[in-house]
Every structure is written in structure tokens, then in C-alpha cells.
Amino acid sequence: MSHSLAANAESVEIETLAAIAEREIAPHALEIDQARRFPADSIDALRREGFLAMAIEKQYGGMGGGFGGDYLMVSRAVEEIAKWCTSTSQIFAVQTATCSQIAAMGSHEQKERLLGAVVKHGDLWGSWASELGPSIMGAQTVARKVAGGYLVNGDKFFSTNSAGASRFLLWCAEEGGDLIHNMLILAVDAKAPGVEIVDDWDGMGQRGTASGTTRFRDVFVPQSDLIGGHANAFYEAPAALGPIFQIGFAAIYLGTAEGAFEEAKKYATSRRSLMRAVNRIAEDPIVQLHIGDMESRLAAARLLVYDAAVRLKAVESDPSRRVDAALAVYKAKVFATEVALSITHDVFGICGTSATLAGNKFEMFWRNVRTLTLHDPVDRRREAIGKSVLGIADPPIAAL
């Protein structure tokens, strides 16, 4: 990594965010997990300092991250929050990815109006595509064309941010079509008549993300809130758009693994060993070996995520690099997944039985990673990488 890249990653914005996360997000993480509570106070802290507008271009009043700006800053921010609260980090990652999507696909008027509301009022966004059923991207939610806009009917699940979102991007099929050939992306007001938020998320992990059901019954969405202006506009969007969602998850996995690792270091250096011929757990050579291995794998994962962010930025000026950037993101996600799953599991072996007690965060870190890494089957990313290596086909760069 170049010196300038590292300096960028340690920008004033990230240092400020790190202080806020440690002071105002970290103390609530365990209680949020135990109570399955949406982290409203944590989001308010980010809103107060303007961080919900991180992935909005400076010309629209944002911090200049995400599409059209600094991808690395956003990845570092997602990672930093995940060290303390994975639920808050996922909420923030959805916010930044959605703002980037509007920046990439929206009209100038939509950017001024929709992104402007984030800057001025701290609007929180969701991006709701998934549905329960045989296909996670099914076409059960349908928009029918009517005078002045669309009427939407259907149910969505995995509606992250639903308990706190002001608006959300709704992925649905135009009546008579499907999400492959007739996909619409609509900006929907969370308080629009016919929208019902059902706070029924009961996942094993990521308990604070409010990722349950949202129902739509004859919800009217004006034509002016059709993002991209027509069906299938997503597939015509800049090539970096799909991987922006992917790198957000890689950054969450990385940050969560780092959080678990830091907790394990504190535990090992402060606890007396009763089963080993040493005073502290940290003095056991076997523990030292495992800590060294974890540190090495985290360093490698960090480099892959940061490198992918830089490559994504390069696509904006040189679209021919889109496959290279997508593959970099996929590799980062594959490795970050493996590292996060292994570290959040292996810390129990280092710390011992006491680490399983309810007052510790180790269980929370593991459940969060195990849950979130199932969001998008990582084998699909391995498949795309393998196809590219074997010269079979380009990876599906627009796929989520």
C-alpha cells in the first residue's frame, strides 16, 4: 500500500468517527444485541456529526465519499464502526451504498432533493430488494403504472434499517415482468400510506438491524421518484455500482473480526491463567502463536479491502477496469469472510470457558458474523473469480 493510500485511510474524518464510535456507539452494542433494539442513539450520533452524508458528493453538500468520491474513506468508516457494533455498521453501510446508488443513477433533481435531505435533515435510507421464498430476488413485489406514477403491492424481507429509515429504495418488478427484464427502483417514503413496517426480525445475529418484513398495499410512488428514469436502469448504471454493495460487507466482516480480536487481546492480557504454567493467558506460547496468526490474517484482509476500494474508484475514470475492480472486491470479500468466521470462532479457544459468559461480547461478534456472511452466498463470488481465472466468462459485475 502506498503512503498516500495509508494517509487517506487515516483521514481526519475517520479519526473523528473512531472517537465517536468508541464514545457513543460501543457502550450500547451489547445491550442493543440483547434487547434486539434498533440503535437509534448510535445513528443519532452519526447524524449529528454529518456522517450519514459521508457517501454524498461535496457538490451536493456531503463529505465526498462513495460514488464520485472517496471509496476508501467509506470502507474505512464501515470497518471502524463494525469494530464496536456490527448492527450499526450494517445500517451505516446500507446508508452509504444507497446514497452512492442515487448518486450514480439519479437525475440532478433527484440528487438535490433526495441526497439534499440527507445533508440537511440526516435522512436514513434503506435499500430493500430481498423477499422470502424460493428466490431472494423474486418478483412478488410489483409496481403497476398509473397516472403520475406507480402503485406498489407486495412484501419485502431483510428490510435493514426499517425501524429508522426515512426513505428507502424499493426494488420491484413492473407489472407483467420480472426483476431481470423489468426491474424498477423506486424511492419510497417510509410514511407513505400503505407502507407497513413489521419489526419482526428474529435472526440469530445482527439483532439491531431491523431487517424484517415491510408490506406494501397500494402504495403510490410518483414518477419523479423512479430512480434512473425507466425500467432496468440499474443495469445501465456505472459498472462500479454493484461491487459498492459487496465491498461494504467485506468492510463489515473485517471490522467485526478486528473488534473480536481487540477484545481477545484485552482478555488475554488481563486474565490469570488457571490451567497453564503461566500467570496470564497472554504468556502462553500457544496463545501467542494464535494471536500472531490472527494479526497476520487481519493485516492481509485489510490490504485486500483497501486495495479493492482504490480499484473501484479507478473504474469511474477508466470503465475498462471494471472487471479488475469487481474481482478485487470479490477477492476481498471472500478472504474477509473466511478471516471473520475463523477469528470470531477461534477467540473462544484462546480465552477459555469464561469467554462464553453473557457479559462478554465474543458470542455477539460470532453470531453477527455467522449471520451476516450468509447475506450473499460467498461461493458465488468464488465462482466469479474462478470463471475469470479460467477464461470462461467475465464475472457478473452488476450482481449483488
Short mmCIF file of C-alpha atoms in Angstrom, two decimals:
data_model
loop_
_atom_site.label_atom_id
_atom_site.label_comp_id
_atom_site.label_asym_id
_atom_site.label_seq_id
_atom_site.Cartn_x
_atom_site.Cartn_y
_atom_site.Cartn_z
CA MET A 1 0.00 0.00 0.00
CA SER A 2 1.36 3.43 -0.88
CA HIS A 3 2.00 6.07 1.78
CA SER A 4 -0.68 8.31 0.28
CA LEU A 5 -3.25 5.50 0.40
CA ALA A 6 -2.50 4.83 4.05
CA ALA A 7 -2.66 8.54 4.86
CA ASN A 8 -6.03 8.78 3.15
CA ALA A 9 -7.35 5.88 5.21
CA GLU A 10 -6.31 7.70 8.39
CA SER A 11 -8.02 10.95 7.41
CA VAL A 12 -9.41 13.43 9.89
CA GLU A 13 -12.92 12.16 9.15
CA ILE A 14 -12.04 8.60 10.13
CA GLU A 15 -10.24 9.71 13.28
CA THR A 16 -13.28 11.74 14.29
CA LEU A 17 -15.59 8.83 13.51
CA ALA A 18 -13.42 6.45 15.52
CA ALA A 19 -13.70 8.69 18.57
CA ILE A 20 -17.49 8.92 18.20
CA ALA A 21 -17.80 5.17 17.73
CA GLU A 22 -15.78 4.37 20.83
CA ARG A 23 -17.54 7.00 22.94
CA GLU A 24 -21.16 6.77 21.77
CA ILE A 25 -21.64 3.52 19.86
CA ALA A 26 -19.52 0.94 21.68
CA PRO A 27 -21.18 1.32 25.14
CA HIS A 28 -24.59 0.32 23.75
CA ALA A 29 -23.61 -2.57 21.45
CA LEU A 30 -24.19 -5.44 23.87
CA GLU A 31 -27.49 -4.05 25.15
CA ILE A 32 -28.70 -3.47 21.57
CA ASP A 33 -27.89 -7.09 20.78
CA GLN A 34 -29.55 -8.48 23.88
CA ALA A 35 -32.69 -6.35 23.54
CA ARG A 36 -32.92 -6.67 19.73
CA ARG A 37 -33.20 -2.89 19.70
CA PHE A 38 -32.61 -0.61 16.73
CA PRO A 39 -29.55 1.51 17.63
CA ALA A 40 -31.31 4.86 17.35
CA ASP A 41 -28.87 6.62 19.69
CA SER A 42 -25.90 5.40 17.67
CA ILE A 43 -27.47 6.58 14.43
CA ASP A 44 -28.29 9.92 16.04
CA ALA A 45 -24.63 10.33 16.96
CA LEU A 46 -23.61 9.73 13.33
CA ARG A 47 -26.37 12.06 12.13
CA ARG A 48 -25.35 14.85 14.50
CA GLU A 49 -21.80 14.85 13.15
CA GLY A 50 -22.90 14.67 9.50
CA PHE A 51 -21.64 11.15 8.88
CA LEU A 52 -24.89 9.94 7.35
CA ALA A 53 -23.91 12.16 4.40
CA MET A 54 -20.45 10.62 4.04
CA ALA A 55 -21.23 8.96 0.69
CA ILE A 56 -22.59 12.11 -0.91
CA GLU A 57 -20.53 14.20 -3.28
CA LYS A 58 -19.28 17.52 -1.95
CA GLN A 59 -21.15 19.44 -4.65
CA TYR A 60 -24.38 18.24 -3.01
CA GLY A 61 -23.17 19.10 0.47
CA GLY A 62 -21.81 15.72 1.55
CA MET A 63 -18.43 14.54 2.76
CA GLY A 64 -17.29 13.37 -0.68
CA GLY A 65 -17.22 9.61 -0.17
CA GLY A 66 -18.71 6.80 -2.26
CA PHE A 67 -19.65 7.14 -5.90
CA GLY A 68 -17.94 10.13 -7.45
CA GLY A 69 -15.68 10.47 -4.42
CA ASP A 70 -13.54 8.55 -1.95
CA TYR A 71 -14.44 4.86 -1.77
CA LEU A 72 -11.65 4.16 0.67
CA MET A 73 -12.94 6.63 3.23
CA VAL A 74 -16.34 4.91 3.23
CA SER A 75 -14.82 1.43 3.56
CA ARG A 76 -12.67 2.60 6.46
CA ALA A 77 -15.71 4.18 8.13
CA VAL A 78 -17.78 0.99 7.83
CA GLU A 79 -14.84 -1.01 9.21
CA GLU A 80 -14.34 1.38 12.13
CA ILE A 81 -17.97 1.23 13.25
CA ALA A 82 -18.02 -2.57 12.91
CA LYS A 83 -15.23 -2.87 15.47
CA TRP A 84 -17.72 -1.71 18.08
CA CYS A 85 -21.22 -2.57 16.81
CA THR A 86 -21.82 -4.73 13.76
CA SER A 87 -25.52 -3.83 13.64
CA THR A 88 -24.78 -0.11 13.46
CA SER A 89 -22.12 -0.77 10.87
CA GLN A 90 -24.53 -2.65 8.62
CA ILE A 91 -27.05 0.17 8.93
CA PHE A 92 -24.34 2.67 8.01
CA ALA A 93 -23.12 0.51 5.10
CA VAL A 94 -26.64 0.37 3.66
CA GLN A 95 -26.87 4.15 4.02
CA THR A 96 -23.62 4.76 2.15
CA ALA A 97 -24.35 2.23 -0.59
CA THR A 98 -27.83 3.65 -1.15
CA CYS A 99 -26.56 7.21 -1.34
CA SER A 100 -23.97 6.01 -3.88
CA GLN A 101 -26.69 4.34 -5.90
CA ILE A 102 -28.73 7.53 -6.04
CA ALA A 103 -25.58 9.46 -6.97
CA ALA A 104 -24.83 7.01 -9.78
CA MET A 105 -28.35 6.60 -11.17
CA GLY A 106 -30.37 9.61 -10.10
CA SER A 107 -31.10 12.78 -12.03
CA HIS A 108 -29.67 16.10 -10.90
CA GLU A 109 -33.06 16.99 -9.44
CA GLN A 110 -33.24 13.70 -7.52
CA LYS A 111 -29.74 14.17 -6.14
CA GLU A 112 -30.50 17.70 -4.98
CA ARG A 113 -33.80 16.67 -3.42
CA LEU A 114 -33.13 13.20 -2.03
CA LEU A 115 -29.46 13.50 -1.12
CA GLY A 116 -30.04 17.07 -0.04
CA ALA A 117 -32.47 15.79 2.59
CA VAL A 118 -29.70 13.57 3.98
CA VAL A 119 -27.38 16.56 4.26
CA LYS A 120 -29.99 18.91 5.72
CA HIS A 121 -32.07 16.58 7.86
CA GLY A 122 -29.98 13.43 8.28
CA ASP A 123 -32.41 11.16 6.43
CA LEU A 124 -31.63 7.48 6.91
CA TRP A 125 -32.07 5.26 3.84
CA GLY A 126 -32.71 1.60 3.25
CA SER A 127 -32.36 -0.46 0.08
CA TRP A 128 -34.92 -3.23 0.01
CA ALA A 129 -34.68 -5.89 -2.66
CA SER A 130 -34.94 -9.26 -0.94
CA GLU A 131 -38.07 -11.34 -0.46
CA LEU A 132 -38.78 -14.59 1.32
CA GLY A 133 -39.40 -17.51 -0.98
CA PRO A 134 -37.58 -19.69 -3.48
CA SER A 135 -35.75 -16.71 -4.99
CA ILE A 136 -34.23 -14.00 -2.80
CA MET A 137 -34.69 -11.58 -5.71
CA GLY A 138 -38.16 -12.69 -6.68
CA ALA A 139 -40.87 -10.63 -8.31
CA GLN A 140 -43.60 -10.81 -5.68
CA THR A 141 -43.47 -7.05 -5.16
CA VAL A 142 -44.97 -5.43 -8.25
CA ALA A 143 -45.44 -1.84 -9.40
CA ARG A 144 -48.40 -1.06 -11.67
CA LYS A 145 -48.23 2.03 -13.85
CA VAL A 146 -50.94 4.57 -13.05
CA ALA A 147 -51.44 8.23 -13.78
CA GLY A 148 -48.50 10.17 -12.40
CA GLY A 149 -46.55 7.20 -11.10
CA TYR A 150 -46.90 3.66 -9.77
CA LEU A 151 -48.97 1.65 -7.32
CA VAL A 152 -46.86 -0.88 -5.41
CA ASN A 153 -48.05 -4.10 -3.80
CA GLY A 154 -46.03 -6.87 -2.19
CA ASP A 155 -43.86 -7.86 0.77
CA LYS A 156 -40.15 -7.44 1.36
CA PHE A 157 -37.96 -9.12 3.92
CA PHE A 158 -34.40 -8.40 5.15
CA SER A 159 -35.53 -4.76 5.20
CA THR A 160 -32.47 -3.45 7.02
CA ASN A 161 -32.98 -0.02 8.65
CA SER A 162 -36.78 -0.38 8.52
CA ALA A 163 -37.27 0.81 12.10
CA GLY A 164 -35.39 4.05 11.48
CA ALA A 165 -35.43 4.76 7.75
CA SER A 166 -36.95 7.96 6.41
CA ARG A 167 -36.96 6.66 2.86
CA PHE A 168 -35.78 3.60 1.01
CA LEU A 169 -35.01 2.35 -2.45
CA LEU A 170 -37.51 -0.35 -3.34
CA TRP A 171 -36.52 -2.92 -5.93
CA CYS A 172 -39.60 -4.33 -7.62
CA ALA A 173 -40.88 -5.68 -10.92
CA GLU A 174 -43.01 -3.70 -13.30
CA GLU A 175 -46.40 -5.39 -13.61
CA GLY A 176 -46.23 -8.28 -16.05
CA GLY A 177 -42.44 -8.61 -15.83
CA ASP A 178 -39.66 -9.75 -13.54
CA LEU A 179 -36.58 -8.32 -11.86
CA ILE A 180 -34.28 -9.42 -14.66
CA HIS A 181 -36.09 -7.79 -17.55
CA ASN A 182 -38.49 -5.30 -15.94
CA MET A 183 -36.89 -4.04 -12.74
CA LEU A 184 -37.87 -0.71 -11.24
CA ILE A 185 -36.07 1.09 -8.42
CA LEU A 186 -38.38 3.48 -6.59
CA ALA A 187 -37.62 5.95 -3.81
CA VAL A 188 -40.39 5.38 -1.28
CA ASP A 189 -41.29 7.48 1.74
CA ALA A 190 -41.39 5.23 4.81
CA LYS A 191 -44.52 7.08 6.00
CA ALA A 192 -46.39 6.84 2.71
CA PRO A 193 -49.97 5.48 3.02
CA GLY A 194 -49.97 1.71 2.58
CA VAL A 195 -46.44 1.11 3.92
CA GLU A 196 -46.39 -1.14 6.98
CA ILE A 197 -43.13 -1.74 8.84
CA VAL A 198 -43.29 -5.06 10.68
CA ASP A 199 -40.44 -5.18 13.16
CA ASP A 200 -40.24 -8.98 13.16
CA TRP A 201 -36.53 -9.61 12.57
CA ASP A 202 -35.55 -12.52 14.84
CA GLY A 203 -32.24 -13.56 13.30
CA MET A 204 -29.56 -15.24 15.39
CA GLY A 205 -27.27 -12.26 14.86
CA GLN A 206 -27.36 -8.65 13.66
CA ARG A 207 -30.25 -8.27 16.05
CA GLY A 208 -30.35 -4.48 15.97
CA THR A 209 -30.66 -4.01 12.22
CA ALA A 210 -34.48 -4.11 11.97
CA SER A 211 -34.18 -6.41 8.95
CA GLY A 212 -37.66 -7.90 9.00
CA THR A 213 -40.81 -7.51 6.92
CA THR A 214 -42.16 -4.48 5.10
CA ARG A 215 -45.59 -4.65 3.45
CA PHE A 216 -46.85 -2.51 0.59
CA ARG A 217 -50.55 -2.19 -0.10
CA ASP A 218 -51.44 0.17 -2.96
CA VAL A 219 -48.54 2.46 -2.14
CA PHE A 220 -48.41 5.35 -4.60
CA VAL A 221 -44.94 6.40 -5.77
CA PRO A 222 -44.74 9.44 -8.08
CA GLN A 223 -42.93 9.18 -11.40
CA SER A 224 -40.38 11.68 -10.12
CA ASP A 225 -39.20 9.08 -7.61
CA LEU A 226 -38.33 6.44 -10.21
CA ILE A 227 -34.55 6.25 -9.89
CA GLY A 228 -32.86 6.10 -13.27
CA GLY A 229 -35.99 7.16 -15.13
CA HIS A 230 -37.02 3.77 -16.55
CA ALA A 231 -37.05 0.02 -16.00
CA ASN A 232 -33.67 -1.76 -15.87
CA ALA A 233 -31.79 1.49 -15.32
CA PHE A 234 -29.66 -0.35 -12.74
CA TYR A 235 -28.09 -2.47 -15.46
CA GLU A 236 -27.13 0.67 -17.35
CA ALA A 237 -25.59 2.28 -14.29
CA PRO A 238 -21.80 2.66 -13.89
CA ALA A 239 -20.01 -0.64 -13.55
CA ALA A 240 -18.77 0.07 -10.03
CA LEU A 241 -22.28 0.21 -8.59
CA GLY A 242 -22.83 -3.49 -7.85
CA PRO A 243 -19.45 -4.01 -6.15
CA ILE A 244 -20.08 -0.97 -3.92
CA PHE A 245 -22.60 -3.12 -2.03
CA GLN A 246 -20.15 -6.02 -1.92
CA ILE A 247 -17.21 -4.07 -0.54
CA GLY A 248 -19.42 -2.72 2.23
CA PHE A 249 -19.97 -6.24 3.51
CA ALA A 250 -16.26 -7.05 3.25
CA ALA A 251 -15.52 -3.98 5.38
CA ILE A 252 -18.09 -5.04 7.98
CA TYR A 253 -16.55 -8.51 8.24
CA LEU A 254 -13.09 -7.02 8.58
CA GLY A 255 -14.12 -4.55 11.27
CA THR A 256 -16.06 -7.15 13.26
CA ALA A 257 -13.09 -9.50 13.22
CA GLU A 258 -10.88 -6.65 14.40
CA GLY A 259 -13.30 -5.91 17.22
CA ALA A 260 -13.31 -9.52 18.38
CA PHE A 261 -9.52 -9.60 18.14
CA GLU A 262 -9.13 -6.47 20.27
CA GLU A 263 -11.45 -7.94 22.90
CA ALA A 264 -9.42 -11.15 22.90
CA LYS A 265 -6.16 -9.24 23.39
CA LYS A 266 -7.60 -7.34 26.36
CA TYR A 267 -8.92 -10.57 27.82
CA ALA A 268 -5.65 -12.45 27.40
CA THR A 269 -3.51 -9.70 28.88
CA SER A 270 -5.75 -9.07 31.90
CA ARG A 271 -6.80 -12.59 32.93
CA ARG A 272 -4.83 -15.00 35.04
CA SER A 273 -4.38 -18.49 33.63
CA LEU A 274 -5.51 -21.26 35.95
CA MET A 275 -4.85 -24.16 33.59
CA ARG A 276 -1.39 -23.23 32.33
CA ALA A 277 2.02 -22.77 33.94
CA VAL A 278 1.94 -19.00 33.37
CA ASN A 279 0.49 -16.04 35.25
CA ARG A 280 -1.51 -14.55 32.39
CA ILE A 281 -3.20 -16.13 29.41
CA ALA A 282 -1.11 -13.90 27.15
CA GLU A 283 2.11 -15.51 28.40
CA ASP A 284 1.17 -18.91 26.99
CA PRO A 285 3.25 -19.56 23.85
CA ILE A 286 0.33 -21.29 22.17
CA VAL A 287 -1.85 -18.24 22.72
CA GLN A 288 0.91 -16.04 21.34
CA LEU A 289 1.08 -18.23 18.24
CA HIS A 290 -2.64 -17.87 17.61
CA ILE A 291 -2.58 -14.12 18.24
CA GLY A 292 0.25 -13.74 15.75
CA ASP A 293 -1.62 -15.75 13.15
CA MET A 294 -4.79 -13.68 13.62
CA GLU A 295 -2.86 -10.43 13.35
CA SER A 296 -1.28 -11.58 10.09
CA ARG A 297 -4.59 -12.60 8.54
CA LEU A 298 -6.26 -9.36 9.59
CA ALA A 299 -3.45 -7.37 8.01
CA ALA A 300 -3.89 -9.27 4.75
CA ALA A 301 -7.66 -8.82 4.76
CA ARG A 302 -7.26 -5.10 5.45
CA LEU A 303 -4.94 -4.68 2.49
CA LEU A 304 -7.33 -6.52 0.18
CA VAL A 305 -10.30 -4.37 1.22
CA TYR A 306 -8.37 -1.11 0.89
CA ASP A 307 -6.91 -2.12 -2.46
CA ALA A 308 -10.37 -3.03 -3.77
CA ALA A 309 -11.68 0.39 -2.73
CA VAL A 310 -8.93 2.12 -4.69
CA ARG A 311 -9.59 -0.06 -7.74
CA LEU A 312 -13.31 0.74 -7.58
CA LYS A 313 -12.53 4.43 -7.71
CA ALA A 314 -10.39 3.91 -10.81
CA VAL A 315 -13.37 2.49 -12.74
CA GLU A 316 -15.05 5.91 -12.80
CA SER A 317 -12.28 7.37 -14.94
CA ASP A 318 -11.49 4.17 -16.83
CA PRO A 319 -14.52 1.85 -17.34
CA SER A 320 -12.26 -0.77 -18.95
CA ARG A 321 -11.02 -1.60 -15.45
CA ARG A 322 -14.45 -2.70 -14.25
CA VAL A 323 -13.70 -6.43 -14.28
CA ASP A 324 -10.41 -5.91 -12.48
CA ALA A 325 -12.17 -3.86 -9.81
CA ALA A 326 -15.04 -6.33 -9.41
CA LEU A 327 -12.62 -9.21 -9.00
CA ALA A 328 -10.64 -7.25 -6.41
CA VAL A 329 -13.84 -6.67 -4.44
CA TYR A 330 -14.83 -10.32 -4.70
CA LYS A 331 -11.41 -11.50 -3.52
CA ALA A 332 -11.54 -9.08 -0.60
CA LYS A 333 -15.00 -10.31 0.34
CA VAL A 334 -14.06 -13.99 0.09
CA PHE A 335 -11.00 -13.56 2.28
CA ALA A 336 -12.68 -11.20 4.76
CA THR A 337 -15.48 -13.74 5.16
CA GLU A 338 -13.03 -16.52 5.96
CA VAL A 339 -10.99 -14.38 8.33
CA ALA A 340 -14.02 -13.06 10.20
CA LEU A 341 -15.58 -16.50 10.62
CA SER A 342 -12.34 -18.05 11.83
CA ILE A 343 -11.26 -15.27 14.20
CA THR A 344 -14.65 -14.83 15.87
CA HIS A 345 -14.67 -18.59 16.41
CA ASP A 346 -11.04 -19.05 17.47
CA VAL A 347 -11.04 -16.35 20.15
CA PHE A 348 -13.04 -18.72 22.35
CA GLY A 349 -10.17 -21.21 22.27
CA ILE A 350 -7.74 -18.52 23.35
CA CYS A 351 -9.84 -17.06 26.14
CA GLY A 352 -11.42 -20.20 27.55
CA THR A 353 -14.80 -21.02 29.06
CA SER A 354 -15.22 -17.68 30.81
CA ALA A 355 -15.40 -16.03 27.38
CA THR A 356 -18.82 -17.64 26.89
CA LEU A 357 -20.39 -15.79 29.82
CA ALA A 358 -23.20 -13.40 28.93
CA GLY A 359 -21.35 -10.25 29.92
CA ASN A 360 -18.71 -10.74 27.22
CA LYS A 361 -19.05 -9.69 23.58
CA PHE A 362 -17.44 -12.75 22.00
CA GLU A 363 -20.72 -14.55 21.39
CA MET A 364 -22.20 -11.39 19.83
CA PHE A 365 -19.27 -11.00 17.43
CA TRP A 366 -19.53 -14.63 16.32
CA ARG A 367 -23.32 -14.60 15.87
CA ASN A 368 -23.18 -11.36 13.92
CA VAL A 369 -20.53 -12.61 11.51
CA ARG A 370 -22.19 -16.01 11.10
CA THR A 371 -25.49 -14.31 10.27
CA LEU A 372 -24.27 -11.52 8.01
CA THR A 373 -21.90 -13.67 5.95
CA LEU A 374 -24.95 -15.60 4.78
CA HIS A 375 -26.45 -12.43 3.26
CA ASP A 376 -24.93 -13.16 -0.13
CA PRO A 377 -23.52 -16.67 -0.73
CA VAL A 378 -19.77 -16.13 -0.87
CA ASP A 379 -19.45 -19.18 -3.13
CA ARG A 380 -20.99 -17.05 -5.89
CA ARG A 381 -18.01 -14.71 -5.57
CA ARG A 382 -15.60 -17.65 -5.63
CA GLU A 383 -17.35 -18.88 -8.77
CA ALA A 384 -16.94 -15.49 -10.48
CA ILE A 385 -13.25 -15.41 -9.59
CA GLY A 386 -12.78 -18.96 -10.85
CA LYS A 387 -14.50 -18.22 -14.15
CA SER A 388 -12.25 -15.26 -14.73
CA VAL A 389 -9.11 -17.22 -13.92
CA LEU A 390 -10.17 -20.00 -16.27
CA GLY A 391 -11.16 -17.59 -19.02
CA ILE A 392 -14.74 -18.83 -19.12
CA ALA A 393 -16.62 -15.58 -18.65
CA ASP A 394 -16.45 -12.17 -17.06
CA PRO A 395 -17.82 -12.03 -13.51
CA PRO A 396 -21.35 -10.64 -13.08
CA ILE A 397 -20.17 -7.20 -12.02
CA ALA A 398 -23.66 -5.74 -11.62
CA ALA A 399 -24.91 -8.56 -9.42
CA LEU A 400 -25.43 -8.07 -5.71
#
